[in-house]
Tab-separated table of C-alpha atoms in Angstrom:
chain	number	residue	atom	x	y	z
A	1	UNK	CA	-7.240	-148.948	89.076
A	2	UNK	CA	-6.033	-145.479	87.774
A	3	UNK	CA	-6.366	-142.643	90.644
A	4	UNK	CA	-6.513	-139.727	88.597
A	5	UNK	CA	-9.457	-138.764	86.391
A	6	UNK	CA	-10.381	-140.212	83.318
A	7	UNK	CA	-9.904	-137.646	80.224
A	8	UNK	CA	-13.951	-136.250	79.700
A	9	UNK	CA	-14.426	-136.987	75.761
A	10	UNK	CA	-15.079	-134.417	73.525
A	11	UNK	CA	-18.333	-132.777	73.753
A	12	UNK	CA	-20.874	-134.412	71.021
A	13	UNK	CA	-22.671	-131.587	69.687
A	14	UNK	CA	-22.060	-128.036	69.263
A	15	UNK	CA	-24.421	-125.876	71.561
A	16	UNK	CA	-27.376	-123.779	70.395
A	17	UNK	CA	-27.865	-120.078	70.203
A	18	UNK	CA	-30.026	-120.454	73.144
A	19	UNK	CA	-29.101	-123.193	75.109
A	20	UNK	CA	-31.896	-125.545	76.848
A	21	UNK	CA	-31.864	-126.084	80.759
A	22	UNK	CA	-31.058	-129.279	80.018
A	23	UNK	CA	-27.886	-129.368	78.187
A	24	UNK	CA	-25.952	-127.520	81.613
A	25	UNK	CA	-26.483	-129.690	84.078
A	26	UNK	CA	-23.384	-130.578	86.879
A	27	UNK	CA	-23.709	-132.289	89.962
A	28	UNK	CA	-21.072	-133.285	92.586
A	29	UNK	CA	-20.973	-135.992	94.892
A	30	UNK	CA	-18.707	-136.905	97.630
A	31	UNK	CA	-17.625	-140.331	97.520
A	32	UNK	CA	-15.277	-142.694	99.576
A	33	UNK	CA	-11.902	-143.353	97.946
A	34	UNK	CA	-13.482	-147.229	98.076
A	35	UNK	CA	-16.621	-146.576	96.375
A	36	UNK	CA	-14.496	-144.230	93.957
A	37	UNK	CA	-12.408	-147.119	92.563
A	38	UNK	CA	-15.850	-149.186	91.789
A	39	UNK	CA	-17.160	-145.910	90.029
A	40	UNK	CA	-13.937	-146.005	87.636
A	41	UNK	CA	-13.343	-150.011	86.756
A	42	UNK	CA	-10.261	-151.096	86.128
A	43	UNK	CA	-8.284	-148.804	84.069
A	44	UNK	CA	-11.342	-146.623	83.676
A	45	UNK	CA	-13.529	-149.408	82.271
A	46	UNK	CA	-16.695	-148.369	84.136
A	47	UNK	CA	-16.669	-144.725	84.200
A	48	UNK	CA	-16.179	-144.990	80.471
A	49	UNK	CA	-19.266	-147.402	80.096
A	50	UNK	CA	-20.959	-145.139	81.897
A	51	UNK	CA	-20.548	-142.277	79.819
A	52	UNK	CA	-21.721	-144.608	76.779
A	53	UNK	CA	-24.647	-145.674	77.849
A	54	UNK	CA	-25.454	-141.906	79.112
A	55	UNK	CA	-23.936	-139.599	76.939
A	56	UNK	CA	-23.025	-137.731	79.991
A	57	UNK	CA	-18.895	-136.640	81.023
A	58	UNK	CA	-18.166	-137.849	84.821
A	59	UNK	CA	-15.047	-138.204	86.247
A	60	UNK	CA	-13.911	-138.803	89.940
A	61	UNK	CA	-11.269	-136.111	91.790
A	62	UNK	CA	-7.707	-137.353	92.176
A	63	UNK	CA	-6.891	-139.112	95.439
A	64	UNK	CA	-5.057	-136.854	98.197
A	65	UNK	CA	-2.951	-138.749	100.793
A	66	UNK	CA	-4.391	-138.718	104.075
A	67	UNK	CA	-7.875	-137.878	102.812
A	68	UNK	CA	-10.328	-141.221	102.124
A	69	UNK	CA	-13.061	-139.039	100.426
A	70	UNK	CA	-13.301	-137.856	96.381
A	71	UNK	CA	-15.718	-135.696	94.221
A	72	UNK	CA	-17.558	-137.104	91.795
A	73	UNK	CA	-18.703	-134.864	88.982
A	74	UNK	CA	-21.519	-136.093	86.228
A	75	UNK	CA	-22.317	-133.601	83.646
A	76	UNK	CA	-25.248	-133.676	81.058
A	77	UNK	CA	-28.763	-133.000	81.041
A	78	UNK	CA	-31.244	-133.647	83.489
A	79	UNK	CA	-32.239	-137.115	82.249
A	80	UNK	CA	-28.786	-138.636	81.635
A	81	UNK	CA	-27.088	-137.251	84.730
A	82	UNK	CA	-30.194	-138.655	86.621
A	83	UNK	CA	-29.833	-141.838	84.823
A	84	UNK	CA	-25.897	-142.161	85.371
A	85	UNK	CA	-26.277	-141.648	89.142
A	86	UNK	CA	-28.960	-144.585	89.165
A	87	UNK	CA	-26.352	-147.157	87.242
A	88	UNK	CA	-23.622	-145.164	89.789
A	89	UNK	CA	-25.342	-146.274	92.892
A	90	UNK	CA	-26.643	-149.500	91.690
A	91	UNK	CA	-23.219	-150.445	90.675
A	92	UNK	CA	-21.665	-149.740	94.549
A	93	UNK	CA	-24.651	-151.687	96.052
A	94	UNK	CA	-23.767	-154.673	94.082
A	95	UNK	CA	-19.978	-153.817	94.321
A	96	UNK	CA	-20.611	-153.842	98.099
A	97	UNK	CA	-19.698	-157.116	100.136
A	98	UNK	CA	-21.574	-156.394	102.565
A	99	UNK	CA	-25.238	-155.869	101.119
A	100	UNK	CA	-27.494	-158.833	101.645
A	101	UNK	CA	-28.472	-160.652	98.954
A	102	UNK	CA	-31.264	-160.228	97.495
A	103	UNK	CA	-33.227	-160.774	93.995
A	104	UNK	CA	-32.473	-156.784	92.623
A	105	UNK	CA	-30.539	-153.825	93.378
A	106	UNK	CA	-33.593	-151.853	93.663
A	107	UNK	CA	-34.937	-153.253	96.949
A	108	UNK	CA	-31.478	-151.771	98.872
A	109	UNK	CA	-31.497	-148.787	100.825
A	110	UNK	CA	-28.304	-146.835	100.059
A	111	UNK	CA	-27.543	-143.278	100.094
A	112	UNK	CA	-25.843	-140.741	97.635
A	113	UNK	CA	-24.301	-137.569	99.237
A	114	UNK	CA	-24.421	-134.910	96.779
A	115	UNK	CA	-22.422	-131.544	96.584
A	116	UNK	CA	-24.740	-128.173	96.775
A	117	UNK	CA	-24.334	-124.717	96.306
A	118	UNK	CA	-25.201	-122.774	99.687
A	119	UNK	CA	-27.538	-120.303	97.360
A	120	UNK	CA	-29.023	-123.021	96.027
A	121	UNK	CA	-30.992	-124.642	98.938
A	122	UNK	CA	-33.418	-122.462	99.439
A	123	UNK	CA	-34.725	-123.472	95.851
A	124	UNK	CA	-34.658	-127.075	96.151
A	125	UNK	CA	-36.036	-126.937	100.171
A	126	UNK	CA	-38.747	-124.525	99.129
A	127	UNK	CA	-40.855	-122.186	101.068
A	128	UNK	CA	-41.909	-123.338	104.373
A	129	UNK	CA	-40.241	-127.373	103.094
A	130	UNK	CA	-42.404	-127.476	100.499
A	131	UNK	CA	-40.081	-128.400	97.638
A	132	UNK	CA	-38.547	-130.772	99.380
A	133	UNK	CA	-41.225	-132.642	100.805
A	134	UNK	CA	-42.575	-132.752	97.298
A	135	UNK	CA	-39.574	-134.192	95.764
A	136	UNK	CA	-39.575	-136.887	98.804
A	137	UNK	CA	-43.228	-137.593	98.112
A	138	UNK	CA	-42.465	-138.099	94.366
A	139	UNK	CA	-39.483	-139.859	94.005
A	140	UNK	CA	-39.895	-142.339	97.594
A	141	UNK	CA	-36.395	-141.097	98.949
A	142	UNK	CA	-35.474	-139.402	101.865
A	143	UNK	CA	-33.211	-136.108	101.914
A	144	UNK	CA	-31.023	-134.795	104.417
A	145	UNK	CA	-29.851	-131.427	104.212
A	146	UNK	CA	-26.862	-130.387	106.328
A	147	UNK	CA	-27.060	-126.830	108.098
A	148	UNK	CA	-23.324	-125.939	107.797
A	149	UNK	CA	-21.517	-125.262	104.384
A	150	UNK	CA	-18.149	-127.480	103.725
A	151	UNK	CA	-14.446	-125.882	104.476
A	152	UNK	CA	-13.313	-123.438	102.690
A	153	UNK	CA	-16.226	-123.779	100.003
A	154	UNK	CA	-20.328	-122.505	99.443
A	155	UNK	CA	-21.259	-125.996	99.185
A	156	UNK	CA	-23.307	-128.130	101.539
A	157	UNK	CA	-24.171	-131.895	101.563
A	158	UNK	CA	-28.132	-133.013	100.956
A	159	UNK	CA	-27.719	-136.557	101.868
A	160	UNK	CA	-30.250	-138.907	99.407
A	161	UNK	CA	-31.371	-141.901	101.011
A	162	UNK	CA	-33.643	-144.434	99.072
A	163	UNK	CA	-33.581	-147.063	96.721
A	164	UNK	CA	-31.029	-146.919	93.519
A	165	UNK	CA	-34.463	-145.992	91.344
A	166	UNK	CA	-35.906	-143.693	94.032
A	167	UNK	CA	-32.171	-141.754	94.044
A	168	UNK	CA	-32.407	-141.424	90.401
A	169	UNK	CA	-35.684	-139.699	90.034
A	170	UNK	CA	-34.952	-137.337	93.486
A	171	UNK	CA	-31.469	-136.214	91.889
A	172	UNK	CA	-33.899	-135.975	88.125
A	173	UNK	CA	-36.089	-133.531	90.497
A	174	UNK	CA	-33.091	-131.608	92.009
A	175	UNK	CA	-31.628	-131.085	88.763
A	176	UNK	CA	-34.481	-129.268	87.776
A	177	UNK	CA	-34.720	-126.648	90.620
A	178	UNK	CA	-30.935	-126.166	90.392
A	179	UNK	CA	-31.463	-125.481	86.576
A	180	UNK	CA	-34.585	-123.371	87.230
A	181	UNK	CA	-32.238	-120.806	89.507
A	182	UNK	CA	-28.926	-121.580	88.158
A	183	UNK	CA	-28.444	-117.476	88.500
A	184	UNK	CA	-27.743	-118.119	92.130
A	185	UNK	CA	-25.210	-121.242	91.965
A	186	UNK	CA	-22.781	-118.424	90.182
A	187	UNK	CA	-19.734	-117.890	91.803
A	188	UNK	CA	-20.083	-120.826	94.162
A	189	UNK	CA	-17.269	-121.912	95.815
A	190	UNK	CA	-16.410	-125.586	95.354
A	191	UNK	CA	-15.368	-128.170	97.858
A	192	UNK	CA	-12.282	-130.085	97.955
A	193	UNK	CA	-11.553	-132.645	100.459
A	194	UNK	CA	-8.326	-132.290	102.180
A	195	UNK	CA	-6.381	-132.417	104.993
A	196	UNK	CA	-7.082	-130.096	108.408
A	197	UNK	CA	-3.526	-128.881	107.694
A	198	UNK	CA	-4.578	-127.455	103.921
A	199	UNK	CA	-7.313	-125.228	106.544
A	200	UNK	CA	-4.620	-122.933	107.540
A	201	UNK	CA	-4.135	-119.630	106.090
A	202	UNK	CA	-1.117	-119.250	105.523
A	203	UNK	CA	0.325	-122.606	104.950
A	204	UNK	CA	-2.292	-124.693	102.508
A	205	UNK	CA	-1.608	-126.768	99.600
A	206	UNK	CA	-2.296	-125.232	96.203
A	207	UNK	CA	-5.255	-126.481	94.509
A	208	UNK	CA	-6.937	-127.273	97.592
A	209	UNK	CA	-9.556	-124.810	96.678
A	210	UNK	CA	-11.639	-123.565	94.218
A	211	UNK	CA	-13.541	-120.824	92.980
A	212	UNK	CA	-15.522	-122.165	89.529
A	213	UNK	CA	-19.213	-121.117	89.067
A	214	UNK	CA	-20.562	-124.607	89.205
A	215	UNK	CA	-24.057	-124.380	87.682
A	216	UNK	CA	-24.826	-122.061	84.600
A	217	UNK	CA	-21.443	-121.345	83.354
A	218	UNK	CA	-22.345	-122.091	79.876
A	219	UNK	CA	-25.655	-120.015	79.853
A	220	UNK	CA	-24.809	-116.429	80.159
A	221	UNK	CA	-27.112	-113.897	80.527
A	222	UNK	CA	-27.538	-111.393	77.544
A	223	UNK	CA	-27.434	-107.417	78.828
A	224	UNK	CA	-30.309	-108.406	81.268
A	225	UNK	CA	-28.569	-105.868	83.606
A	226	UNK	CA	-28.645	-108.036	86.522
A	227	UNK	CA	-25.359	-108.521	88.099
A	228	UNK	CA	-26.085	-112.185	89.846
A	229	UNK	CA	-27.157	-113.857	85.890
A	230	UNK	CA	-23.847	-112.823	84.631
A	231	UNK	CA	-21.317	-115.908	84.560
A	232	UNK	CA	-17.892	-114.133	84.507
A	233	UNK	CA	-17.862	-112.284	81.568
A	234	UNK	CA	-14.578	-110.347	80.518
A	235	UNK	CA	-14.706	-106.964	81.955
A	236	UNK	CA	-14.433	-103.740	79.616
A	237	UNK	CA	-10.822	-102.477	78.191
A	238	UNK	CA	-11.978	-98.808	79.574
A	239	UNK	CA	-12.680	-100.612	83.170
A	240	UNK	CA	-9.350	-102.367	83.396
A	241	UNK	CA	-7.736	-101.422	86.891
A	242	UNK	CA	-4.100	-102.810	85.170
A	243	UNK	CA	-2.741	-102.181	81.865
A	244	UNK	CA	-0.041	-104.574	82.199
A	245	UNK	CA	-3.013	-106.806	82.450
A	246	UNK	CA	-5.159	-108.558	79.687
A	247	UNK	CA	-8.535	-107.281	79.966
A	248	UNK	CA	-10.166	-110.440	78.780
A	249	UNK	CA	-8.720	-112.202	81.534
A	250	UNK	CA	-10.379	-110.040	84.140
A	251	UNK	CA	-13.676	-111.744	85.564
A	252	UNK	CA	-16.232	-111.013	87.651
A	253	UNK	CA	-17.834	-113.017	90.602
A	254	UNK	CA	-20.987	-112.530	93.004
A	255	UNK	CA	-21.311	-114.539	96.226
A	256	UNK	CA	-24.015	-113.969	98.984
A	257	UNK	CA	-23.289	-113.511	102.588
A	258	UNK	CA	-25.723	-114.165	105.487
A	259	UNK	CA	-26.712	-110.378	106.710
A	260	UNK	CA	-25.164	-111.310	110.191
A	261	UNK	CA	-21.570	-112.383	108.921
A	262	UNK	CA	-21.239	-109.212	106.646
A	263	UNK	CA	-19.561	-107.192	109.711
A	264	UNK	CA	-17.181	-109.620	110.281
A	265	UNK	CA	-15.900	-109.561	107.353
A	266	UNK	CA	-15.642	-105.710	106.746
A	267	UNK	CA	-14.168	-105.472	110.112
A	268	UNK	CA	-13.554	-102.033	112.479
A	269	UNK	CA	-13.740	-99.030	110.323
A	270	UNK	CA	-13.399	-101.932	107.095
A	271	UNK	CA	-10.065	-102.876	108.297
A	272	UNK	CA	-10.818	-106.484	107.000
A	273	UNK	CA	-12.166	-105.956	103.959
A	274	UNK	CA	-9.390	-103.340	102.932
A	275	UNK	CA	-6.812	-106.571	103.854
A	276	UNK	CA	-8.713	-109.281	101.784
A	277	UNK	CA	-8.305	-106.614	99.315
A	278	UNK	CA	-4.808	-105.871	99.277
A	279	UNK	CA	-3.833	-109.436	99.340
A	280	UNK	CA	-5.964	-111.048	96.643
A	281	UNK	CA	-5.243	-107.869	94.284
A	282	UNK	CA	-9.471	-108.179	93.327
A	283	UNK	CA	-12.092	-105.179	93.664
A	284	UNK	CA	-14.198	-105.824	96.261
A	285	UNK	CA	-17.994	-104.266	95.861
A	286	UNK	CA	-20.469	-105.182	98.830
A	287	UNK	CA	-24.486	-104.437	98.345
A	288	UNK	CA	-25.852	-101.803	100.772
A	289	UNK	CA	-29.001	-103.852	100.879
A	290	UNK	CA	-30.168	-107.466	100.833
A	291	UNK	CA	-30.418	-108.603	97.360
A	292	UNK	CA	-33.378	-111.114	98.086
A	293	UNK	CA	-35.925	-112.361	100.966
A	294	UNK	CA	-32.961	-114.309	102.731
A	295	UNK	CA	-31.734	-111.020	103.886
A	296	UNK	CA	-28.297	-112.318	102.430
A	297	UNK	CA	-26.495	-109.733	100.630
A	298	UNK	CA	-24.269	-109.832	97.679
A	299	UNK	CA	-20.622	-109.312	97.285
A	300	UNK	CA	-18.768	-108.525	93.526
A	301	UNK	CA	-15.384	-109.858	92.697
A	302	UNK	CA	-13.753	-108.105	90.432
A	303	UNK	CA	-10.351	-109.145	88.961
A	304	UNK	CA	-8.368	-112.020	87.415
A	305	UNK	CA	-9.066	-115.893	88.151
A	306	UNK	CA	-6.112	-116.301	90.573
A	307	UNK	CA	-6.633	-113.002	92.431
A	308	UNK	CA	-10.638	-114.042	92.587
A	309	UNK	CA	-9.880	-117.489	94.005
A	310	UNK	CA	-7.864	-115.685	96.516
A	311	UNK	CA	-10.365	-113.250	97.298
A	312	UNK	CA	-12.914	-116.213	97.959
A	313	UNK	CA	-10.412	-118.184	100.409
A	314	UNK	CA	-9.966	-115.474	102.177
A	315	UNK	CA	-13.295	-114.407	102.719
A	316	UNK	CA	-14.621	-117.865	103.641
A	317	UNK	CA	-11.429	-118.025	105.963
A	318	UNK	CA	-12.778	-115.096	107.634
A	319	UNK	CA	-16.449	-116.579	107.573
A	320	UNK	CA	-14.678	-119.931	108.954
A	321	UNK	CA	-13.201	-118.297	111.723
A	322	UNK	CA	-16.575	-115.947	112.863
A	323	UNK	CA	-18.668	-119.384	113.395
A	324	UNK	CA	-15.928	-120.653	115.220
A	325	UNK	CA	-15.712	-117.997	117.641
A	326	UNK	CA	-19.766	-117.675	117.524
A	327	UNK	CA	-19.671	-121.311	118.869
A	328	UNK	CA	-16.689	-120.618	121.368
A	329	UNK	CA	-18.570	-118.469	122.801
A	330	UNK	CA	-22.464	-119.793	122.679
A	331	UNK	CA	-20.278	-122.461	124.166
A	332	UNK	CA	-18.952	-120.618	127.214
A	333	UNK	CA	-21.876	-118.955	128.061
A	334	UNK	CA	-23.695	-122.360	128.656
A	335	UNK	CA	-20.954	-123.072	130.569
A	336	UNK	CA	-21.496	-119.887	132.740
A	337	UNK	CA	-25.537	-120.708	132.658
A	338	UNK	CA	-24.978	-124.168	134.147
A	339	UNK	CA	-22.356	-123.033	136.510
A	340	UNK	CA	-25.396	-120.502	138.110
């Protein structure tokens, strides 16, 4: 069984002037390092029988010692990535020793954790649940949306629980919302499992994080003037803080941040913000006002790939460390309630 990821083959057509919704499509799952070797086949048999009979590209994260989960990534339009994660899951369940037996896959109740941008949930939970009970109510699964984002990352898990079929059509139905707002999955910040010791500042393994738009890359906005649509594009020769510097290889990056973290992160008199700035070597721009009804408000990276991935770590490092200390002490002062 290889470990590392099979080669994605060549894309099959060339894209439109104005690309559909449904040509951009990709979604992550996290998988066990088990259930990953069933998803690739021996020497990649099944992974590439699965982009055959799709037409999608998927591919499974290399392993990491130590670490017993891996990403799976499916790419392709709404219909064929919803139709490879049906084959995906009904190939673990009857990979899977220890499901009953029983006359089809489809009677099984299995589950499929999949990968989600943090700006992104509010469009597939939908005002007051909405969405999401619709979705539920359509397809016959059951989602679980976890409250906290991942490590070092603007992703979040939204366990789907259901049969293989009723997966299919929920992740068909999520693919749509995340396609319908794909402005907002810009600049997300991916997860990568890894070790508590990669968690460290100072100390972590390269490539243990990253900083890639994940939804909408391909489908950039044309002089709409909004700064969220805009999927990296190469910043201006006139605008270029280095000359030493290619301007083409500046890019630029928006993430939101919940109204209540944003003071934490500036620090006293912007202390913090003037640090993440120095060490990442990116511009650093920070709305005066919420950008939308979450009251989150939007931060603009400015500056090459590597500085902007550094920019990112850091400032979720910071983030990481304020919900600590916000549950340190929510923690002590329970303490200090029940002691009364």
């Amino acid at each position: 069984m290889p470990s590392d990821q099979a080669p994605s083959p060549p894309p099959s057509r060339s894209p439109s002037h104005s690309p559909a919704p449904q040509d951009s499509l990709t979604l992550r799952a996290l998988v066990s390092t088990k259930d990953a070797g069933v998803i690739i086949g021996k020497a990649g048999k099944n992974v590439a029988d699965l982009r055959e009979q799709t037409g999608v590209k998927a591919g499974v994260s290399k392993v990491i010692p130590g670490v017993h989960e891996r990403v799976l990534t499916v790419s392709g339009s709404v219909d064929a990535v919803a139709k490879a994660y049906t084959l995906i899951i009904t190939q673990l369940v009857t990979a899977s020793p220890a499901s009953p037996v029983v006359s089809s896959p489809s009677t099984v109740h299995t589950s499929i954790r999949l990968l989600i941008s943090h700006n992104l949930m509010g469009t597939i939970i939908g005002r007051n649940g909405l969405k999401i009970k619709a979705i539920q109510d359509n397809s016959g699964a059951r989602m679980v949306a976890s409250k906290e984002m991942l490590p070092q990352s603007t992703e979040r898990i939204v366990e789907v629980q259901g049969a293989p079929e009723a997966i299919g059509r929920a992740v068909e139905e999520i693919g749509k919302c995340l396609l319908e707002d794909w402005e907002r999955g810009l600049g997300t910040v991916l997860f990568h499992p890894g070790t508590v010791d990669d968690r460290s500042g100072g100390n972590r393994r390269q490539g243990s994080y990253s900083a890639s738009p994940q939804y909408g890359a391909q489908r950039r906005a044309n002089g709409d003037g909004n700064v969220r649509a805009r999927a990296s594009p190469p910043a201006s020769p006139t605008h270029s803080p280095i000359s030493s510097q290619p301007p083409a290889n500046l890019r630029t990056q928006n993430i939101s941040i919940p109204s209540d973290m944003v003071g934490c992160i500036i620090g006293r008199s912007g202390t913090k913000i003037t640090e993440i700035r120095r060490l990442s070597g990116s511009k650093i721009s920070i709305a005066k006002a919420p950008h939308d009804e979450t009251g989150e408000r939007m931060f603009t990276i400015v500056g090459t790939p590597e500085a902007n991935e550094k920019a990112l770590f850091l400032l979720y490092n910071q983030l990481e460390s304020e919900k600590e200390r916000r549950v340190g002490r929510e923690a002590q002062q329970q303490q200090e309630l029940q002691q009364e």
